Each structure stands twice: as C-alpha cells, then as structure tokens.
Amino acid sequence: MNLTIFSDRNNLNELSNSLTNNNKADYQKIKKFHKVSRGLEREILSFIQKRNKKHSVWGWKDPRTVLTYKIWKQYLPEANIVILFRHPLRVADSLIRRATDPIIKNVPLSSLKSWILYNSILVDIIHNTKKEKIIVIEDKELIKQPRDFVSLLSEHCNQEISYKEITNIFDPHLMSTKINRTTKLLTLKHPFFTAKSLHLYHQLQKNSTVPIKTSSKRNFPNFLVIGTGKAGTSSIYEYLKQHPQVYMSPVKETNFFAFFDADTTTYAKEDQDWISKSITHLEEYSTQFNSIKNEKAIGEVSPIYLFHPKAAEQIKNILPKVKIIVILRNPIDRAFSGYSMHVRRGTEKRSFAKATQGNAHNASYIRGFYLEKGLYYRQLKRYYSLFPEKQIKIFLFEDLCDNPLKFMEEMYQFLEVDPMFTPNVTKWYNAAPMKTKIPSSHRKRLVEYFRTDIKQLERLTNKDLSDWLR
C-alpha cells in the first residue's frame, strides 16, 4: 500500500503554524481570513509537489487544518476528507483534565467554546463537500465499527488497507466515559453554550457516513407532556405507558429541561431538595430512553416545563422537532387543588386567601405560585413563539374527567400510534382522597384575576373556555 500519513511532520507543523498565524486564528477564534502571501504560497505548493512526487496517495492529520481549511481547499480542491468527531462535553472534559493551557485552566468555558468553533466549521465543510469526497464518523462508532471505517477509507483512497494495520493505533479502554465535576458545573452555569454545542453535535451525527448502530434518536424523547400540574398528568403517564407503541421514561417528572441549568442557590430551600432528586445532566437524561425497543412514540411527563421560564428554550435547543402535549385545567380549580395538596401534606399553613395574595416573590416552585401557575396564556406564548403550531396539542382536564377513553384516543392520534388501543382508565392516579370545593367568595375574586389571561388563551388555542369564567 502506497499510503503515507504524517509525512515530514516537522515541516507540516511549521507550515500549519504559518497558516494559522496568517489567518489570525487559534482554537478560540478566527479573526479574519487573509489571502496568503507569495512566499507562503510557494511553501504550500512545494509541500504538495514533493508529496505528489513521492506518493500516489498521501495525507495528514492536524486539527489546525480545520482553522485553515479555506486556504487548503484552494490548493487541494479534490482532496478527500475524514472528519472524526466526539461528544462536546467529553472533549471539554478531556481538555479540562489535562489543563496544560492556562486559558482553559483559568476559564473552563473556553474548552466548550473551542469545540463550538471547530465543529461549526466542520458542519460547514460537510455541507459544502460532495458526499463521495468525505467520511464523517463519531469516535464511539469508530471503536464499535472499525472494519466499516477501514472499508470506507479504502474506497475513498482507492487503496487496499489491511484491518490489522490499524488495530494498534488506539486503545478504546483509554477513552474516558466519566465526566468530572468541573465539566458538569460548566453545563449548569452555561446553558446557552451547552445547548449550542449539542445542536452542532446532533448535526454531525445526522451526517455520519458510517451508520450509527445504536441510533442517537433513541436516546431522547419525541414527545413531552409539559403540564399543567394538578391536571391528571400522573394518570395520563400511566395510560400512555399501557400503549404497546409508546415508551415512557421510567422516571416520571425528570424535570430535566427545567433544571438543566440550575444554579440551586437561586431557588428556595425546598426547591433545592426537589432539584437534587431531579435529573439535571444530559447523559443521565438520555439513559432514561436506553430501553426503547420498537416503540414509535417516546416520551416523558414533567408538569414543571409549562411554568418554568427557561424550559421552553431548553427544549427547543435540544429537541426542536419534539411534539408537545399540554393539559390545561380551570386555573381556579387548579390553584385550590395545589393548595389543598400542600395543606394535606402539612407543608402549607396559610389560609387560601393569604396563600393567593402577593406570594409570587417568596414562593417556591414546588409549593406556591398557586395563581401564577394558572396564567396559561403567558406560559404558552413561550412555546408558540418557539415551535410550529402543528407540534403543540392542547387538551383540557375537564374532557379527561368526562370521557377518558375519548381523551386518550385523541392523544394517541396526535402521537401517531394506534388510536384504537383501549387503556384501562378505571384507576385515577395520584388523586386527592377527598374533594373540597373552593368557597364561592374566592371563586368570584379569582375569576376576575384570571379573566384577561383566559380570554387571551381562548384566542391563542381556539378553544371555548367560557366555563372557566362562571
């Protein structure tokens, strides 16, 4: 085999240094693309001519090539490209562990920014390169399927490459699978950069040349039930689980998209305890969906998503095509039901009147915000501004109570699973042991409180909600 890799590496290093300096680029940024000088152009042409003279097939591996790709493309327009990519958090973790660079050591976020810079360029390269000229593979797939990769590489190089020749190149056991605490904190403190890196990562996965045997799509849900609380979500979770074409996360209320970026110090004490029991790391969240078999609809239920101000954007960044199910309940009844639950648990000592007056500033997510959680229009606006209307389906709790089978049939249809399946709806889950009616004086007061929001909600959802105003 006449294939040479890393030929005259010292010369390549010098040339790469010259090109990155010319391009005013480093692993953090590319300031401006400059045309190469005549002297540098002569070096490039000499470098190429020498290798063409010695070898019919030759190449190199240097991450800096990404930063100077536009220059190399001018002189090697027909070159084949191999892109090997890795999960952004694992790369960031590796850079942080080594911490030989003072910038990364002092500013861990720079590790993630570096990944974003490199891989945004890679995505652009993929989109502007003919498919027959490029191989794209993830590191974990290379480890799982080395023979498939070698076969593709042989085809691209038009050379016979023996599988035995690469078996000693890397040791998969040296690839760390653990994420250290610094990296975990990085994802929590910088949700924007984390979400941006994951979006790029999924784009790379979609363009992978070597098929992913364990599809990444199966690591995440394709529908979410986002609320509201006290609207039968526990029962709906169980009814969905019964359907053979539906997979539900083993943990109900993962709360992942609400607390993915949680700085727990900004939350009330009881919320901090709640968050500690929630799933807040992406890797842990994805394991919720590892047991999927042939189910079509894959979902989870977390009622906090509707109310939490950051959840909608987090969902959009990570799951832009997800279907969103919303169950709404008369906000007055919902408020009183939530209040009554905490009274039964002994966590609410105030009267209903006091608990629903001026409590927004000192309440916790898990206990409180009784009225604010019922301002559905304000909450749904976030979702309608981020997702196409066809991805959102609104249901009413009152319809679930009146005819649960018809209610579930409509939900199954939205999820595109067999709507004729009949779930056992004889049991009501997580229901209050007894019904206490809200005093009429409070109802009149709260009707006026919610009136404007309900009217706006009617226009947004095209649903008749006049019963809520009686």
Short mmCIF file of C-alpha atoms in Angstrom, two decimals:
data_model
loop_
_atom_site.label_atom_id
_atom_site.label_comp_id
_atom_site.label_asym_id
_atom_site.label_seq_id
_atom_site.Cartn_x
_atom_site.Cartn_y
_atom_site.Cartn_z
CA MET A 1 0.00 0.00 0.00
CA ASN A 2 1.48 3.33 -1.06
CA LEU A 3 -0.30 5.45 1.58
CA THR A 4 1.66 7.93 3.68
CA ILE A 5 0.30 9.72 6.74
CA PHE A 6 2.17 12.30 8.88
CA SER A 7 4.89 12.66 6.23
CA ASP A 8 7.59 15.19 7.22
CA ARG A 9 5.63 16.17 10.27
CA ASN A 10 8.00 18.91 11.35
CA ASN A 11 7.59 20.67 8.01
CA LEU A 12 3.82 20.30 8.30
CA ASN A 13 3.86 21.78 11.80
CA GLU A 14 5.84 24.78 10.60
CA LEU A 15 3.50 25.27 7.67
CA SER A 16 0.41 24.92 9.86
CA ASN A 17 1.80 27.50 12.27
CA SER A 18 2.40 29.90 9.41
CA LEU A 19 -1.10 29.40 8.03
CA THR A 20 -2.87 29.86 11.37
CA ASN A 21 -0.84 32.99 12.02
CA ASN A 22 -1.67 34.25 8.54
CA ASN A 23 -5.34 33.58 9.22
CA LYS A 24 -5.09 35.20 12.69
CA ALA A 25 -6.67 32.04 14.07
CA ASP A 26 -6.35 29.97 17.19
CA TYR A 27 -8.53 27.39 18.89
CA GLN A 28 -10.75 30.16 20.30
CA LYS A 29 -11.43 32.34 17.27
CA ILE A 30 -10.76 33.20 13.64
CA LYS A 31 -10.40 36.95 13.37
CA LYS A 32 -10.16 37.36 9.62
CA PHE A 33 -9.41 35.28 6.53
CA HIS A 34 -6.39 36.64 4.66
CA LYS A 35 -5.05 35.76 1.25
CA VAL A 36 -1.72 34.01 1.66
CA SER A 37 1.47 35.83 0.79
CA ARG A 38 3.52 34.80 -2.24
CA GLY A 39 6.18 33.34 -0.01
CA LEU A 40 3.66 31.25 1.92
CA GLU A 41 2.02 30.17 -1.33
CA ARG A 42 5.39 28.91 -2.60
CA GLU A 43 5.77 26.88 0.62
CA ILE A 44 2.34 25.33 0.15
CA LEU A 45 2.94 24.43 -3.50
CA SER A 46 6.36 22.99 -2.67
CA PHE A 47 4.85 20.94 0.16
CA ILE A 48 2.22 19.49 -2.19
CA GLN A 49 4.57 18.88 -5.13
CA LYS A 50 7.10 16.97 -3.01
CA ARG A 51 4.44 14.62 -1.69
CA ASN A 52 2.81 14.09 -5.07
CA LYS A 53 6.21 13.15 -6.44
CA LYS A 54 6.93 10.60 -3.71
CA HIS A 55 3.47 9.10 -3.11
CA SER A 56 0.38 8.34 -5.14
CA VAL A 57 -1.74 8.64 -2.00
CA TRP A 58 -0.73 10.75 0.97
CA GLY A 59 -2.32 12.78 3.72
CA TRP A 60 -2.03 14.19 7.21
CA LYS A 61 -3.83 14.64 10.48
CA ASP A 62 -3.72 18.06 12.10
CA PRO A 63 -6.69 19.68 13.91
CA ARG A 64 -5.42 23.10 12.82
CA THR A 65 -6.39 22.17 9.27
CA VAL A 66 -9.96 22.99 10.32
CA LEU A 67 -8.95 26.59 11.03
CA THR A 68 -7.11 26.93 7.70
CA TYR A 69 -9.41 24.77 5.58
CA LYS A 70 -10.34 27.59 3.19
CA ILE A 71 -6.67 28.01 2.29
CA TRP A 72 -6.01 24.30 1.73
CA LYS A 73 -9.19 23.96 -0.33
CA GLN A 74 -7.73 26.33 -2.94
CA TYR A 75 -4.67 24.16 -3.47
CA LEU A 76 -6.17 20.69 -2.90
CA PRO A 77 -9.71 21.01 -4.33
CA GLU A 78 -10.07 17.26 -4.95
CA ALA A 79 -8.73 16.06 -1.60
CA ASN A 80 -10.73 13.50 0.33
CA ILE A 81 -11.65 14.49 3.88
CA VAL A 82 -12.03 12.39 7.02
CA ILE A 83 -13.86 14.02 9.92
CA LEU A 84 -13.72 12.29 13.29
CA PHE A 85 -15.89 13.99 15.89
CA ARG A 86 -16.60 13.45 19.56
CA HIS A 87 -19.27 14.48 22.07
CA PRO A 88 -18.62 18.13 23.08
CA LEU A 89 -18.78 17.51 26.82
CA ARG A 90 -16.28 14.66 26.57
CA VAL A 91 -13.90 16.85 24.59
CA ALA A 92 -14.33 19.70 27.07
CA ASP A 93 -13.79 17.25 29.90
CA SER A 94 -10.59 15.94 28.31
CA LEU A 95 -9.23 19.46 27.83
CA ILE A 96 -10.10 20.44 31.39
CA ARG A 97 -8.49 17.29 32.81
CA ARG A 98 -5.25 17.99 31.01
CA ALA A 99 -5.42 21.74 31.66
CA THR A 100 -1.99 22.41 30.16
CA ASP A 101 -3.28 25.59 28.54
CA PRO A 102 -3.57 28.48 31.04
CA ILE A 103 -6.69 29.81 29.28
CA ILE A 104 -8.59 26.54 29.73
CA LYS A 105 -7.21 26.12 33.23
CA ASN A 106 -8.47 29.54 34.31
CA VAL A 107 -11.59 29.70 32.13
CA PRO A 108 -13.06 26.18 31.68
CA LEU A 109 -15.78 27.56 29.39
CA SER A 110 -13.08 28.16 26.76
CA SER A 111 -12.90 24.38 26.28
CA LEU A 112 -16.52 24.31 25.14
CA LYS A 113 -16.13 27.45 23.04
CA SER A 114 -13.18 25.82 21.30
CA TRP A 115 -15.29 22.76 20.45
CA ILE A 116 -18.05 25.00 19.09
CA LEU A 117 -15.61 26.91 16.86
CA TYR A 118 -14.01 23.80 15.39
CA ASN A 119 -17.22 21.88 14.85
CA SER A 120 -19.24 24.75 13.41
CA ILE A 121 -16.55 24.89 10.71
CA LEU A 122 -16.79 21.11 10.28
CA VAL A 123 -20.55 21.33 9.75
CA ASP A 124 -19.96 23.99 7.10
CA ILE A 125 -17.32 21.81 5.42
CA ILE A 126 -19.74 18.86 5.34
CA HIS A 127 -22.48 20.94 3.74
CA ASN A 128 -20.11 22.21 1.05
CA THR A 129 -18.34 18.97 0.16
CA LYS A 130 -19.52 16.26 -2.21
CA LYS A 131 -20.62 13.16 -0.32
CA GLU A 132 -18.21 10.93 -2.21
CA LYS A 133 -15.32 13.09 -1.02
CA ILE A 134 -15.92 12.93 2.71
CA ILE A 135 -16.10 10.44 5.59
CA VAL A 136 -17.77 11.56 8.81
CA ILE A 137 -17.63 9.29 11.84
CA GLU A 138 -18.04 9.63 15.59
CA ASP A 139 -15.27 8.32 17.83
CA LYS A 140 -17.51 5.81 19.62
CA GLU A 141 -18.68 4.42 16.26
CA LEU A 142 -15.09 4.05 15.10
CA ILE A 143 -14.43 1.98 18.22
CA LYS A 144 -17.57 -0.11 17.65
CA GLN A 145 -17.22 -0.48 13.88
CA PRO A 146 -13.54 -0.19 12.89
CA ARG A 147 -13.91 -2.61 9.97
CA ASP A 148 -16.68 -0.48 8.42
CA PHE A 149 -14.49 2.58 8.72
CA VAL A 150 -11.47 0.86 7.16
CA SER A 151 -13.65 -0.33 4.29
CA LEU A 152 -14.84 3.22 3.62
CA LEU A 153 -11.31 4.58 3.90
CA SER A 154 -10.04 2.00 1.39
CA GLU A 155 -12.78 3.00 -1.01
CA HIS A 156 -12.07 6.73 -0.68
CA CYS A 157 -8.32 6.30 -1.11
CA ASN A 158 -8.73 3.67 -3.80
CA GLN A 159 -6.22 1.57 -1.88
CA GLU A 160 -6.32 -1.76 -0.13
CA ILE A 161 -5.92 -1.12 3.60
CA SER A 162 -5.45 -4.10 5.88
CA TYR A 163 -7.57 -4.02 9.03
CA LYS A 164 -4.63 -5.40 11.02
CA GLU A 165 -2.60 -2.32 10.21
CA ILE A 166 -4.75 -0.08 12.41
CA THR A 167 -5.55 -2.38 15.32
CA ASN A 168 -2.68 -1.00 17.40
CA ILE A 169 -3.31 2.68 16.66
CA PHE A 170 -5.67 3.33 19.54
CA ASP A 171 -6.75 1.70 22.77
CA PRO A 172 -10.52 2.16 23.34
CA HIS A 173 -10.02 1.47 27.04
CA LEU A 174 -8.14 4.75 27.34
CA MET A 175 -11.23 6.69 26.27
CA SER A 176 -12.74 8.09 29.46
CA THR A 177 -16.50 7.68 29.86
CA LYS A 178 -16.81 9.72 33.05
CA ILE A 179 -17.49 13.43 33.23
CA ASN A 180 -15.75 15.24 36.08
CA ARG A 181 -17.41 17.71 38.42
CA THR A 182 -15.89 20.80 36.77
CA THR A 183 -17.41 19.84 33.42
CA LYS A 184 -20.79 19.12 35.00
CA LEU A 185 -20.78 22.55 36.61
CA LEU A 186 -19.83 24.02 33.26
CA THR A 187 -23.02 22.68 31.67
CA LEU A 188 -25.13 24.05 34.51
CA LYS A 189 -23.61 27.52 34.50
CA HIS A 190 -23.56 27.98 30.73
CA PRO A 191 -26.77 26.50 29.24
CA PHE A 192 -26.51 28.58 26.04
CA PHE A 193 -23.08 27.26 25.06
CA THR A 194 -24.00 23.74 26.16
CA ALA A 195 -27.17 23.77 24.05
CA LYS A 196 -25.31 25.25 21.06
CA SER A 197 -22.64 22.56 21.23
CA LEU A 198 -25.25 19.80 21.46
CA HIS A 199 -27.09 21.21 18.45
CA LEU A 200 -23.88 21.05 16.41
CA TYR A 201 -23.16 17.57 17.74
CA HIS A 202 -26.55 16.30 16.55
CA GLN A 203 -25.92 17.86 13.13
CA LEU A 204 -22.66 15.95 12.88
CA GLN A 205 -24.40 12.74 13.93
CA LYS A 206 -27.04 13.21 11.22
CA ASN A 207 -24.28 13.48 8.61
CA SER A 208 -22.31 10.48 9.85
CA THR A 209 -21.06 8.36 6.94
CA VAL A 210 -20.72 5.19 8.99
CA PRO A 211 -24.26 4.30 10.12
CA ILE A 212 -24.79 4.58 13.86
CA LYS A 213 -25.91 1.16 15.02
CA THR A 214 -27.42 2.49 18.22
CA SER A 215 -29.38 5.46 16.90
CA SER A 216 -28.90 8.65 18.86
CA LYS A 217 -32.54 9.49 18.22
CA ARG A 218 -33.45 6.74 20.62
CA ASN A 219 -31.64 8.47 23.42
CA PHE A 220 -34.19 11.25 23.58
CA PRO A 221 -37.98 11.58 23.58
CA ASN A 222 -40.04 12.65 20.58
CA PHE A 223 -42.88 13.96 22.72
CA LEU A 224 -43.22 15.72 26.07
CA VAL A 225 -46.20 16.23 28.35
CA ILE A 226 -45.33 19.63 29.81
CA GLY A 227 -48.19 20.32 32.21
CA THR A 228 -50.01 21.65 33.88
CA GLY A 229 -49.71 20.31 37.41
CA LYS A 230 -52.86 19.04 39.13
CA ALA A 231 -54.39 18.24 35.74
CA GLY A 232 -54.27 14.45 35.67
CA THR A 233 -50.71 14.12 34.40
CA SER A 234 -49.99 11.14 36.69
CA SER A 235 -52.95 9.25 35.24
CA ILE A 236 -52.04 10.23 31.69
CA TYR A 237 -48.49 8.97 32.26
CA GLU A 238 -49.90 5.56 33.26
CA TYR A 239 -52.41 5.46 30.38
CA LEU A 240 -49.65 6.27 27.89
CA LYS A 241 -47.41 3.55 29.38
CA GLN A 242 -50.10 0.97 28.67
CA HIS A 243 -49.95 1.53 24.91
CA PRO A 244 -47.60 -1.01 23.22
CA GLN A 245 -46.35 1.61 20.75
CA VAL A 246 -45.49 4.15 23.44
CA TYR A 247 -42.36 4.23 25.59
CA MET A 248 -42.38 6.38 28.72
CA SER A 249 -39.33 7.31 30.78
CA PRO A 250 -39.07 5.12 33.91
CA VAL A 251 -38.83 8.29 35.99
CA LYS A 252 -41.98 10.37 35.86
CA GLU A 253 -41.15 14.05 36.17
CA THR A 254 -37.47 14.06 35.31
CA ASN A 255 -37.70 17.89 35.33
CA PHE A 256 -34.59 17.88 33.14
CA PHE A 257 -35.40 20.84 30.88
CA ALA A 258 -36.40 22.99 33.85
CA PHE A 259 -33.31 22.38 35.96
CA PHE A 260 -30.69 21.56 33.30
CA ASP A 261 -29.01 24.90 34.03
CA ALA A 262 -29.98 25.15 37.68
CA ASP A 263 -27.99 27.37 39.98
CA THR A 264 -29.60 25.91 43.07
CA THR A 265 -28.58 28.85 45.24
CA THR A 266 -31.22 30.97 43.50
CA TYR A 267 -34.02 28.58 44.49
CA ALA A 268 -35.95 28.20 47.73
CA LYS A 269 -34.66 25.54 50.15
CA GLU A 270 -37.45 23.07 49.41
CA ASP A 271 -36.86 23.56 45.68
CA GLN A 272 -33.19 22.73 46.18
CA ASP A 273 -34.19 19.38 47.68
CA TRP A 274 -36.52 18.80 44.73
CA ILE A 275 -33.85 19.68 42.18
CA SER A 276 -31.39 17.31 43.86
CA LYS A 277 -33.85 14.48 43.14
CA SER A 278 -34.38 15.58 39.54
CA ILE A 279 -32.31 14.62 36.50
CA THR A 280 -30.04 17.55 35.68
CA HIS A 281 -27.32 16.06 33.45
CA LEU A 282 -27.75 15.24 29.78
CA GLU A 283 -26.01 11.87 29.95
CA GLU A 284 -28.24 10.78 32.83
CA TYR A 285 -31.33 12.04 31.00
CA SER A 286 -30.51 10.06 27.86
CA THR A 287 -30.27 6.83 29.88
CA GLN A 288 -33.99 7.18 30.59
CA PHE A 289 -34.54 6.08 27.00
CA ASN A 290 -31.95 3.30 26.70
CA SER A 291 -34.52 0.50 26.93
CA ILE A 292 -36.50 1.50 23.86
CA LYS A 293 -37.35 -1.38 21.55
CA ASN A 294 -39.75 -0.80 18.66
CA GLU A 295 -41.95 1.90 20.17
CA LYS A 296 -42.95 4.78 17.88
CA ALA A 297 -43.76 7.40 20.50
CA ILE A 298 -41.09 8.07 23.13
CA GLY A 299 -41.93 10.48 25.90
CA GLU A 300 -41.82 11.79 29.41
CA VAL A 301 -44.09 13.84 31.68
CA SER A 302 -42.82 16.86 33.64
CA PRO A 303 -45.55 19.40 34.51
CA ILE A 304 -42.98 21.99 35.61
CA TYR A 305 -41.99 22.55 31.96
CA LEU A 306 -45.05 24.69 31.25
CA PHE A 307 -44.45 27.09 34.11
CA HIS A 308 -40.66 27.24 34.31
CA PRO A 309 -39.44 30.30 32.33
CA LYS A 310 -36.38 28.57 30.83
CA ALA A 311 -37.80 25.16 29.92
CA ALA A 312 -39.26 26.08 26.51
CA GLU A 313 -35.96 27.41 25.20
CA GLN A 314 -34.02 24.46 26.60
CA ILE A 315 -36.41 22.06 24.86
CA LYS A 316 -36.15 23.96 21.59
CA ASN A 317 -32.35 23.88 21.67
CA ILE A 318 -32.10 20.15 22.29
CA LEU A 319 -35.35 18.75 20.82
CA PRO A 320 -36.51 21.18 18.10
CA LYS A 321 -38.88 18.67 16.48
CA VAL A 322 -40.45 17.26 19.65
CA LYS A 323 -44.23 17.06 19.98
CA ILE A 324 -45.62 18.96 22.94
CA ILE A 325 -48.73 17.93 24.86
CA VAL A 326 -50.37 20.37 27.24
CA ILE A 327 -53.24 19.57 29.60
CA LEU A 328 -54.95 22.66 30.98
CA ARG A 329 -57.34 22.83 33.90
CA ASN A 330 -59.63 25.60 35.11
CA PRO A 331 -56.95 27.77 36.77
CA ILE A 332 -59.10 28.44 39.83
CA ASP A 333 -59.68 24.76 40.49
CA ARG A 334 -56.03 24.05 39.75
CA ALA A 335 -54.91 26.66 42.29
CA PHE A 336 -57.18 25.33 45.01
CA SER A 337 -56.20 21.73 44.26
CA GLY A 338 -52.50 22.58 44.56
CA TYR A 339 -53.10 24.49 47.77
CA SER A 340 -55.18 21.65 49.26
CA MET A 341 -52.46 19.09 48.45
CA HIS A 342 -49.88 21.02 50.46
CA VAL A 343 -52.33 21.51 53.33
CA ARG A 344 -52.78 17.71 53.47
CA ARG A 345 -49.02 17.23 53.44
CA GLY A 346 -48.57 19.74 56.21
CA THR A 347 -46.34 21.98 54.07
CA GLU A 348 -48.88 24.81 53.81
CA LYS A 349 -50.09 26.59 56.94
CA ARG A 350 -51.55 29.73 55.41
CA SER A 351 -55.21 30.27 54.60
CA PHE A 352 -56.13 30.04 50.91
CA ALA A 353 -56.83 33.77 50.82
CA LYS A 354 -53.38 34.61 52.19
CA ALA A 355 -51.61 32.00 50.06
CA THR A 356 -53.07 33.54 46.89
CA GLN A 357 -52.20 37.15 47.62
CA GLY A 358 -48.77 38.54 46.84
CA ASN A 359 -46.99 35.21 47.13
CA ALA A 360 -45.07 35.31 43.88
CA HIS A 361 -41.84 36.68 45.29
CA ASN A 362 -41.27 34.32 48.20
CA ALA A 363 -42.89 31.14 46.93
CA SER A 364 -41.12 28.02 45.76
CA TYR A 365 -41.75 26.15 42.53
CA ILE A 366 -42.83 23.04 44.37
CA ARG A 367 -45.06 24.87 46.82
CA GLY A 368 -46.60 28.18 45.89
CA PHE A 369 -47.17 30.25 42.79
CA TYR A 370 -50.73 28.94 43.10
CA LEU A 371 -52.17 31.67 40.88
CA GLU A 372 -49.18 32.31 38.65
CA LYS A 373 -49.16 28.67 37.52
CA GLY A 374 -52.67 29.21 36.16
CA LEU A 375 -51.73 32.09 33.85
CA TYR A 376 -51.55 29.70 30.92
CA TYR A 377 -51.51 32.27 28.14
CA ARG A 378 -48.28 33.79 29.45
CA GLN A 379 -46.69 30.36 29.67
CA LEU A 380 -47.91 29.00 26.34
CA LYS A 381 -46.75 32.10 24.46
CA ARG A 382 -43.19 30.93 25.01
CA TYR A 383 -43.91 27.62 23.29
CA TYR A 384 -45.94 29.05 20.42
CA SER A 385 -43.15 31.54 19.71
CA LEU A 386 -40.55 28.76 19.51
CA PHE A 387 -42.40 25.77 18.00
CA PRO A 388 -44.67 25.34 14.96
CA GLU A 389 -48.32 25.13 15.98
CA LYS A 390 -48.58 21.64 14.48
CA GLN A 391 -46.14 20.35 17.14
CA ILE A 392 -48.34 21.54 20.02
CA LYS A 393 -51.56 19.88 21.15
CA ILE A 394 -53.79 21.36 23.85
CA PHE A 395 -56.08 19.14 25.93
CA LEU A 396 -58.49 20.05 28.72
CA PHE A 397 -58.56 18.30 32.08
CA GLU A 398 -62.35 18.60 32.12
CA ASP A 399 -62.51 16.44 28.96
CA LEU A 400 -60.33 13.81 30.65
CA CYS A 401 -62.81 13.66 33.52
CA ASP A 402 -65.85 13.49 31.24
CA ASN A 403 -64.61 10.83 28.81
CA PRO A 404 -61.10 9.48 29.47
CA LEU A 405 -61.22 6.93 26.63
CA LYS A 406 -62.07 9.55 24.03
CA PHE A 407 -59.45 11.83 25.55
CA MET A 408 -56.72 9.19 25.22
CA GLU A 409 -57.82 8.24 21.71
CA GLU A 410 -57.24 11.84 20.63
CA MET A 411 -53.84 11.85 22.34
CA TYR A 412 -52.84 8.59 20.66
CA GLN A 413 -53.81 10.08 17.29
CA PHE A 414 -51.60 13.10 17.90
CA LEU A 415 -48.70 10.77 18.71
CA GLU A 416 -49.40 8.74 15.54
CA VAL A 417 -49.85 5.45 17.35
CA ASP A 418 -52.82 3.10 17.13
CA PRO A 419 -55.79 5.19 18.36
CA MET A 420 -57.97 2.09 18.69
CA PHE A 421 -55.98 0.80 21.65
CA THR A 422 -58.13 0.87 24.78
CA PRO A 423 -56.26 1.66 28.00
CA ASN A 424 -57.56 0.72 31.43
CA VAL A 425 -58.79 4.06 32.74
CA THR A 426 -60.71 2.73 35.74
CA LYS A 427 -57.97 3.86 38.12
CA TRP A 428 -57.19 7.52 38.81
CA TYR A 429 -53.56 8.04 39.84
CA ASN A 430 -52.26 10.47 42.46
CA ALA A 431 -55.77 11.72 43.15
CA ALA A 432 -56.83 13.61 46.27
CA PRO A 433 -58.56 11.40 48.86
CA MET A 434 -61.49 13.81 49.08
CA LYS A 435 -62.85 16.74 47.12
CA THR A 436 -63.11 20.11 48.84
CA LYS A 437 -64.92 22.85 46.99
CA ILE A 438 -63.47 26.31 46.78
CA PRO A 439 -65.59 28.92 48.63
CA SER A 440 -67.73 30.98 46.22
CA SER A 441 -66.27 34.26 47.51
CA HIS A 442 -62.79 33.17 46.47
CA ARG A 443 -64.04 31.93 43.10
CA LYS A 444 -65.54 35.32 42.23
CA ARG A 445 -62.31 37.08 43.16
CA LEU A 446 -60.19 34.70 41.12
CA VAL A 447 -62.44 34.79 38.06
CA GLU A 448 -61.56 38.47 37.77
CA TYR A 449 -57.88 37.72 38.38
CA PHE A 450 -57.74 35.21 35.52
CA ARG A 451 -60.26 36.82 33.13
CA THR A 452 -57.83 38.61 30.82
CA ASP A 453 -55.45 35.65 30.60
CA ILE A 454 -58.33 33.25 29.84
CA LYS A 455 -59.62 35.50 27.04
CA GLN A 456 -56.16 35.67 25.52
CA LEU A 457 -55.81 31.91 25.90
CA GLU A 458 -59.05 31.34 24.00
CA ARG A 459 -57.71 33.31 21.04
CA LEU A 460 -54.35 31.53 21.17
CA THR A 461 -55.74 27.99 21.36
CA ASN A 462 -59.07 28.49 19.58
CA LYS A 463 -60.85 26.76 22.46
CA ASP A 464 -64.06 27.79 24.20
CA LEU A 465 -63.13 28.37 27.85
CA SER A 466 -66.24 30.28 28.89
CA ASP A 467 -67.00 27.71 31.61
CA TRP A 468 -63.86 28.85 33.42
CA LEU A 469 -65.33 32.34 33.82
CA ARG A 470 -68.51 31.23 35.58
#
